[in-house]
Amino acid sequence: MKRSQSTPKSEAARKIDIRGVAAKARVSIATVSRTINHVPTVDPVLAARVWSAVAELNYFPNTQARALVSGKSKLLGLIVSEITNPFFPELIQEFEQVAVERGYEIMIGSTNYEKKTIEQCARRMLERKVDGVAVMTFGIEEVLFERFAVDNIPVVFIDAAPSRPLSSVLTVDYRTGIYEGVQHLAVLGHRKIGFITGPLRLRSAEARKAAFLDCLRSTGLKADPAWIIEGDHTLDGGRDAMQKILALPQWPTAIMCSNDMTAIGVQHALFEAKLKVPDDFSLVGFDDIHLAEYTIPPLTTVRMSCKDLALRAVNDLLSHLQDSPAKPEAPSKIITRLIVRQTTGLPKDALADLPGKSTRKKNRE
Amino acid sequence: MKRSQSTPKSEAARKIDIRGVAAKARVSIATVSRTINHVPTVDPVLAARVWSAVAELNYFPNTQARALVSGKSKLLGLIVSEITNPFFPELIQEFEQVAVERGYEIMIGSTNYEKKTIEQCARRMLERKVDGVAVMTFGIEEVLFERFAVDNIPVVFIDAAPSRPLSSVLTVDYRTGIYEGVQHLAVLGHRKIGFITGPLRLRSAEARKAAFLDCLRSTGLKADPAWIIEGDHTLDGGRDAMQKILALPQWPTAIMCSNDMTAIGVQHALFEAKLKVPDDFSLVGFDDIHLAEYTIPPLTTVRMSCKDLALRAVNDLLSHLQDSPAKPEAPSKIITRLIVRQTTGLPKDALADLPGKSTRKKNRE
DNA sequence: GCAACTAGCGTAAACGTTTACCAACACTCG
DNA sequence: CGAGTGTTGGTAAACGTTTACGCTAGTTGC
């Protein structure tokens, strides 16, 4: 008596589970289950009764029970490097949107580049029995590999992946975008271009650096190793790296960065050193996060579509999940391209060559 | 025969579940369960056998089965406004860290300020049977309220909450930080201060605006309604709002913003209009996201500790979850305070009043 | 008109845990 | 030496679903 608060129904409306719905609709629980799963063989009359009972009781199925019996959790794991790097929230948003469209939930893990954390993430995803996981942390696989493989959980990686069944890899065409960037700087007259990498244990950081060196060479420029500094894809890392460059006896006239956050850090270091972008240094980022349009001045950068990335990742995962035969294995690359904004201009040494201009301070050669 | 890949054991090592562990350790499944749950009454000898079997098989429990029988999912929901606003990733990171420390997983929902999305989020969290949810979207509750209440799921809100058992509210002391901001501007000589709000359906946006107006009044300044523009807490919104202000016949000399992203949008609008910060306009943000230190020039802003927010939210949730008696109900507010950087300076009209200087550059006595 | 087939609902057995309850064993005390 | 007691392990039920299987009834074909 004391428990029946809301409904004065005589049937104890204790828990709203499938049994409650069945009772109210005067059918068996099997019929309820079939109805809500849209199995076509259920009599429309009964179905209608079920649906109205569902609506009336405000019922929805218990995901865990469902997952337990069916073996499918309808959960997709998404492992990112660092949730505080705005590129990843943008990726997460896209990823979530397409996952939800297809009836999946997502579970996020942020590794912060730490091995221990990445292990924990993997573990948690295994425990929650994810149906698949996208490792968007651009490198690092190790432990992940073995256990997901034995459980037959598909995994999609970026740039490089252990080759095993149910795993696929999304390759990014870094070269095109970076080549456009180098060309753009070369056309402006830059000959001395530095590069701030990401953490080099990350494959994609390594890949971006390799693409840069390769593009330099094919543009006929040579790389000064002193101008290749390892950063860590963060604001602080970008700032620190630029400070290292500024401490050098010889400066490059342009800097390319392994990601946009690094570039923003660089801008800050230059601001503190009272140097101007693009007058003293030209600057090119990578990723084209939304913020890039809002830096001062707006950042010239290489766009990599995170929408594309997310879409491909989910598609790959789901294609492994559904019918194994139909694996189209679209091996096309994620494209990149240069977005020119206002952090690139003529090199300072070119200006110095112009007559009657004494370049206010900092003038070298 | 064809299936026994890894272990040559005669017992079919099909699935690694609790039964497999029990078999290997030569105990019952109950003992395995007790061991891994650290029930103290199990014989150390058996426990040792169990642990080594666990290690050998690389076993871990199925979370869904566990949740199903125990009724506790060990999942905490976290609803945020917009994952692409860097404040929220920072919050998520803190929240996740403390949740994981206490043995909980988190499940994120990003509402994007849309009612439909927020409903879906709530629904998904209900379906996954979260043990509690933190609504950090600064307002909007409606549908959430009813269903979580009937399922006895604790909810923590920000700024305002429906009063019901198992719900608590985190209040933020907007006033102190904003007051410091207004005072700071007033001391510099600003008399005409504009404010760009967040979306006003959000309680906290409303609260920040109210705090601003209140602080103006108590500082003896008066508010020009034309200088109060509604933004939406995004970069684009900040830019648009500032453009509206620039279209006005009369300009304020300083702008306060309801969050940092808005302020960055404002900086961009001013950059486009070839106006300088802080020479032409002083600017104050709100939140103190990490990026605020990196804008050009670095943003003066009001810090609200998202670490604090996250910690309080999780604590409140867990205190409701554990023993109901021990509810300390710490009603203290989240504090805010001004962080002065470089977007605030003397007002332009003050400079104009000075003799013999045409306001071109930074000049201070 | 009867047999056979089909459509569609219901019963019950899983899924992998936790935990209440019971049994067995050993130890202690009378 | 026997009974009582305390300790610890095992058996089985429960959690809320899905789904294989069987059964009933209705329809059709001969």
PDB file of N, CA and C in Angstrom, chain A residues 48-91:
ATOM      1  N   ALA A  48      -0.375  -3.088 -31.903  1.00  0.00           N
ATOM      2  CA  ALA A  48      -0.943  -1.808 -31.477  1.00  0.00           C
ATOM      3  C   ALA A  48      -1.127  -1.798 -29.964  1.00  0.00           C
ATOM      4  N   ARG A  49      -1.632  -2.901 -29.432  1.00  0.00           N
ATOM      5  CA  ARG A  49      -1.817  -2.979 -27.982  1.00  0.00           C
ATOM      6  C   ARG A  49      -0.487  -2.818 -27.267  1.00  0.00           C
ATOM      7  N   VAL A  50       0.534  -3.482 -27.814  1.00  0.00           N
ATOM      8  CA  VAL A  50       1.854  -3.382 -27.190  1.00  0.00           C
ATOM      9  C   VAL A  50       2.356  -1.946 -27.210  1.00  0.00           C
ATOM     10  N   TRP A  51       2.268  -1.331 -28.368  1.00  0.00           N
ATOM     11  CA  TRP A  51       2.800   0.031 -28.467  1.00  0.00           C
ATOM     12  C   TRP A  51       2.093   0.977 -27.521  1.00  0.00           C
ATOM     13  N   SER A  52       0.794   0.784 -27.370  1.00  0.00           N
ATOM     14  CA  SER A  52       0.135   1.735 -26.473  1.00  0.00           C
ATOM     15  C   SER A  52       0.504   1.444 -25.025  1.00  0.00           C
ATOM     16  N   ALA A  53       0.721   0.181 -24.714  1.00  0.00           N
ATOM     17  CA  ALA A  53       1.179  -0.133 -23.359  1.00  0.00           C
ATOM     18  C   ALA A  53       2.560   0.471 -23.115  1.00  0.00           C
ATOM     19  N   VAL A  54       3.416   0.347 -24.135  1.00  0.00           N
ATOM     20  CA  VAL A  54       4.758   0.911 -24.031  1.00  0.00           C
ATOM     21  C   VAL A  54       4.682   2.410 -23.765  1.00  0.00           C
ATOM     22  N   ALA A  55       3.831   3.062 -24.530  1.00  0.00           N
ATOM     23  CA  ALA A  55       3.721   4.507 -24.395  1.00  0.00           C
ATOM     24  C   ALA A  55       3.178   4.868 -23.020  1.00  0.00           C
ATOM     25  N   GLU A  56       2.168   4.115 -22.616  1.00  0.00           N
ATOM     26  CA  GLU A  56       1.513   4.444 -21.359  1.00  0.00           C
ATOM     27  C   GLU A  56       2.459   4.270 -20.172  1.00  0.00           C
ATOM     28  N   LEU A  57       3.221   3.204 -20.214  1.00  0.00           N
ATOM     29  CA  LEU A  57       4.127   2.930 -19.100  1.00  0.00           C
ATOM     30  C   LEU A  57       5.450   3.645 -19.254  1.00  0.00           C
ATOM     31  N   ASN A  58       5.645   4.229 -20.428  1.00  0.00           N
ATOM     32  CA  ASN A  58       6.904   4.909 -20.658  1.00  0.00           C
ATOM     33  C   ASN A  58       8.051   3.907 -20.576  1.00  0.00           C
ATOM     34  N   TYR A  59       7.831   2.785 -21.204  1.00  0.00           N
ATOM     35  CA  TYR A  59       8.805   1.705 -21.124  1.00  0.00           C
ATOM     36  C   TYR A  59       9.915   1.837 -22.152  1.00  0.00           C
ATOM     37  N   PHE A  60      11.118   1.471 -21.746  1.00  0.00           N
ATOM     38  CA  PHE A  60      12.155   1.207 -22.740  1.00  0.00           C
ATOM     39  C   PHE A  60      13.020   0.075 -22.241  1.00  0.00           C
ATOM     40  N   PRO A  61      13.557  -0.696 -23.158  1.00  0.00           N
ATOM     41  CA  PRO A  61      14.268  -1.910 -22.782  1.00  0.00           C
ATOM     42  C   PRO A  61      15.556  -1.636 -22.030  1.00  0.00           C
ATOM     43  N   ASN A  62      15.939  -2.568 -21.225  1.00  0.00           N
ATOM     44  CA  ASN A  62      17.183  -2.501 -20.482  1.00  0.00           C
ATOM     45  C   ASN A  62      18.333  -2.940 -21.391  1.00  0.00           C
ATOM     46  N   THR A  63      19.158  -1.985 -21.688  1.00  0.00           N
ATOM     47  CA  THR A  63      20.248  -2.242 -22.636  1.00  0.00           C
ATOM     48  C   THR A  63      21.171  -3.372 -22.194  1.00  0.00           C
ATOM     49  N   GLN A  64      21.403  -3.467 -20.907  1.00  0.00           N
ATOM     50  CA  GLN A  64      22.367  -4.469 -20.455  1.00  0.00           C
ATOM     51  C   GLN A  64      21.833  -5.872 -20.607  1.00  0.00           C
ATOM     52  N   ALA A  65      20.565  -6.049 -20.311  1.00  0.00           N
ATOM     53  CA  ALA A  65      19.971  -7.369 -20.464  1.00  0.00           C
ATOM     54  C   ALA A  65      20.018  -7.738 -21.937  1.00  0.00           C
ATOM     55  N   ARG A  66      19.639  -6.763 -22.744  1.00  0.00           N
ATOM     56  CA  ARG A  66      19.661  -6.941 -24.180  1.00  0.00           C
ATOM     57  C   ARG A  66      21.043  -7.340 -24.676  1.00  0.00           C
ATOM     58  N   ALA A  67      22.029  -6.608 -24.195  1.00  0.00           N
ATOM     59  CA  ALA A  67      23.395  -6.862 -24.632  1.00  0.00           C
ATOM     60  C   ALA A  67      23.862  -8.228 -24.155  1.00  0.00           C
ATOM     61  N   LEU A  68      23.457  -8.557 -22.954  1.00  0.00           N
ATOM     62  CA  LEU A  68      23.907  -9.813 -22.376  1.00  0.00           C
ATOM     63  C   LEU A  68      23.464 -10.996 -23.226  1.00  0.00           C
ATOM     64  N   VAL A  69      22.197 -10.994 -23.586  1.00  0.00           N
ATOM     65  CA  VAL A  69      21.705 -12.145 -24.322  1.00  0.00           C
ATOM     66  C   VAL A  69      22.106 -12.112 -25.794  1.00  0.00           C
ATOM     67  N   SER A  70      22.116 -10.942 -26.370  1.00  0.00           N
ATOM     68  CA  SER A  70      22.386 -10.887 -27.804  1.00  0.00           C
ATOM     69  C   SER A  70      23.878 -10.898 -28.108  1.00  0.00           C
ATOM     70  N   GLY A  71      24.682 -10.561 -27.128  1.00  0.00           N
ATOM     71  CA  GLY A  71      26.117 -10.515 -27.366  1.00  0.00           C
ATOM     72  C   GLY A  71      26.585  -9.238 -28.048  1.00  0.00           C
ATOM     73  N   LYS A  72      25.631  -8.364 -28.380  1.00  0.00           N
ATOM     74  CA  LYS A  72      25.998  -7.110 -29.041  1.00  0.00           C
ATOM     75  C   LYS A  72      25.669  -5.942 -28.117  1.00  0.00           C
ATOM     76  N   SER A  73      26.677  -5.147 -27.825  1.00  0.00           N
ATOM     77  CA  SER A  73      26.447  -4.056 -26.877  1.00  0.00           C
ATOM     78  C   SER A  73      25.964  -2.785 -27.557  1.00  0.00           C
ATOM     79  N   LYS A  74      26.076  -2.735 -28.856  1.00  0.00           N
ATOM     80  CA  LYS A  74      25.724  -1.516 -29.572  1.00  0.00           C
ATOM     81  C   LYS A  74      26.537  -0.326 -29.073  1.00  0.00           C
ATOM     82  N   LEU A  75      27.762  -0.630 -28.715  1.00  0.00           N
ATOM     83  CA  LEU A  75      28.669   0.391 -28.219  1.00  0.00           C
ATOM     84  C   LEU A  75      29.900   0.409 -29.114  1.00  0.00           C
ATOM     85  N   LEU A  76      30.335   1.596 -29.487  1.00  0.00           N
ATOM     86  CA  LEU A  76      31.557   1.743 -30.266  1.00  0.00           C
ATOM     87  C   LEU A  76      32.562   2.536 -29.448  1.00  0.00           C
ATOM     88  N   GLY A  77      33.754   2.007 -29.304  1.00  0.00           N
ATOM     89  CA  GLY A  77      34.774   2.745 -28.564  1.00  0.00           C
ATOM     90  C   GLY A  77      35.461   3.748 -29.476  1.00  0.00           C
ATOM     91  N   LEU A  78      35.860   4.862 -28.897  1.00  0.00           N
ATOM     92  CA  LEU A  78      36.596   5.861 -29.668  1.00  0.00           C
ATOM     93  C   LEU A  78      37.746   6.339 -28.806  1.00  0.00           C
ATOM     94  N   ILE A  79      38.946   6.011 -29.236  1.00  0.00           N
ATOM     95  CA  ILE A  79      40.113   6.401 -28.456  1.00  0.00           C
ATOM     96  C   ILE A  79      40.800   7.570 -29.137  1.00  0.00           C
ATOM     97  N   VAL A  80      40.950   8.667 -28.403  1.00  0.00           N
ATOM     98  CA  VAL A  80      41.598   9.847 -28.972  1.00  0.00           C
ATOM     99  C   VAL A  80      42.843  10.185 -28.159  1.00  0.00           C
ATOM    100  N   SER A  81      43.652  11.072 -28.707  1.00  0.00           N
ATOM    101  CA  SER A  81      44.897  11.402 -28.041  1.00  0.00           C
ATOM    102  C   SER A  81      44.657  12.230 -26.803  1.00  0.00           C
ATOM    103  N   GLU A  82      43.830  13.215 -26.979  1.00  0.00           N
ATOM    104  CA  GLU A  82      43.777  14.221 -25.947  1.00  0.00           C
ATOM    105  C   GLU A  82      42.511  15.021 -26.160  1.00  0.00           C
ATOM    106  N   ILE A  83      41.619  14.884 -25.259  1.00  0.00           N
ATOM    107  CA  ILE A  83      40.321  15.490 -25.494  1.00  0.00           C
ATOM    108  C   ILE A  83      40.384  17.007 -25.453  1.00  0.00           C
ATOM    109  N   THR A  84      41.403  17.551 -24.841  1.00  0.00           N
ATOM    110  CA  THR A  84      41.493  19.012 -24.769  1.00  0.00           C
ATOM    111  C   THR A  84      42.100  19.645 -26.019  1.00  0.00           C
ATOM    112  N   ASN A  85      42.525  18.838 -26.962  1.00  0.00           N
ATOM    113  CA  ASN A  85      42.946  19.378 -28.252  1.00  0.00           C
ATOM    114  C   ASN A  85      41.685  19.465 -29.124  1.00  0.00           C
ATOM    115  N   PRO A  86      41.289  20.689 -29.483  1.00  0.00           N
ATOM    116  CA  PRO A  86      39.989  20.897 -30.135  1.00  0.00           C
ATOM    117  C   PRO A  86      39.739  20.049 -31.372  1.00  0.00           C
ATOM    118  N   PHE A  87      40.777  19.542 -31.979  1.00  0.00           N
ATOM    119  CA  PHE A  87      40.554  18.674 -33.125  1.00  0.00           C
ATOM    120  C   PHE A  87      39.719  17.473 -32.721  1.00  0.00           C
ATOM    121  N   PHE A  88      39.979  16.944 -31.555  1.00  0.00           N
ATOM    122  CA  PHE A  88      39.317  15.709 -31.159  1.00  0.00           C
ATOM    123  C   PHE A  88      37.852  15.885 -30.806  1.00  0.00           C
ATOM    124  N   PRO A  89      37.489  16.919 -30.065  1.00  0.00           N
ATOM    125  CA  PRO A  89      36.052  17.136 -29.889  1.00  0.00           C
ATOM    126  C   PRO A  89      35.331  17.252 -31.218  1.00  0.00           C
ATOM    127  N   GLU A  90      35.955  17.893 -32.178  1.00  0.00           N
ATOM    128  CA  GLU A  90      35.299  17.992 -33.482  1.00  0.00           C
ATOM    129  C   GLU A  90      35.130  16.597 -34.086  1.00  0.00           C
ATOM    130  N   LEU A  91      36.159  15.792 -33.935  1.00  0.00           N
ATOM    131  CA  LEU A  91      36.087  14.418 -34.431  1.00  0.00           C
ATOM    132  C   LEU A  91      35.034  13.617 -33.668  1.00  0.00           C
TER     133      LEU A  91
END
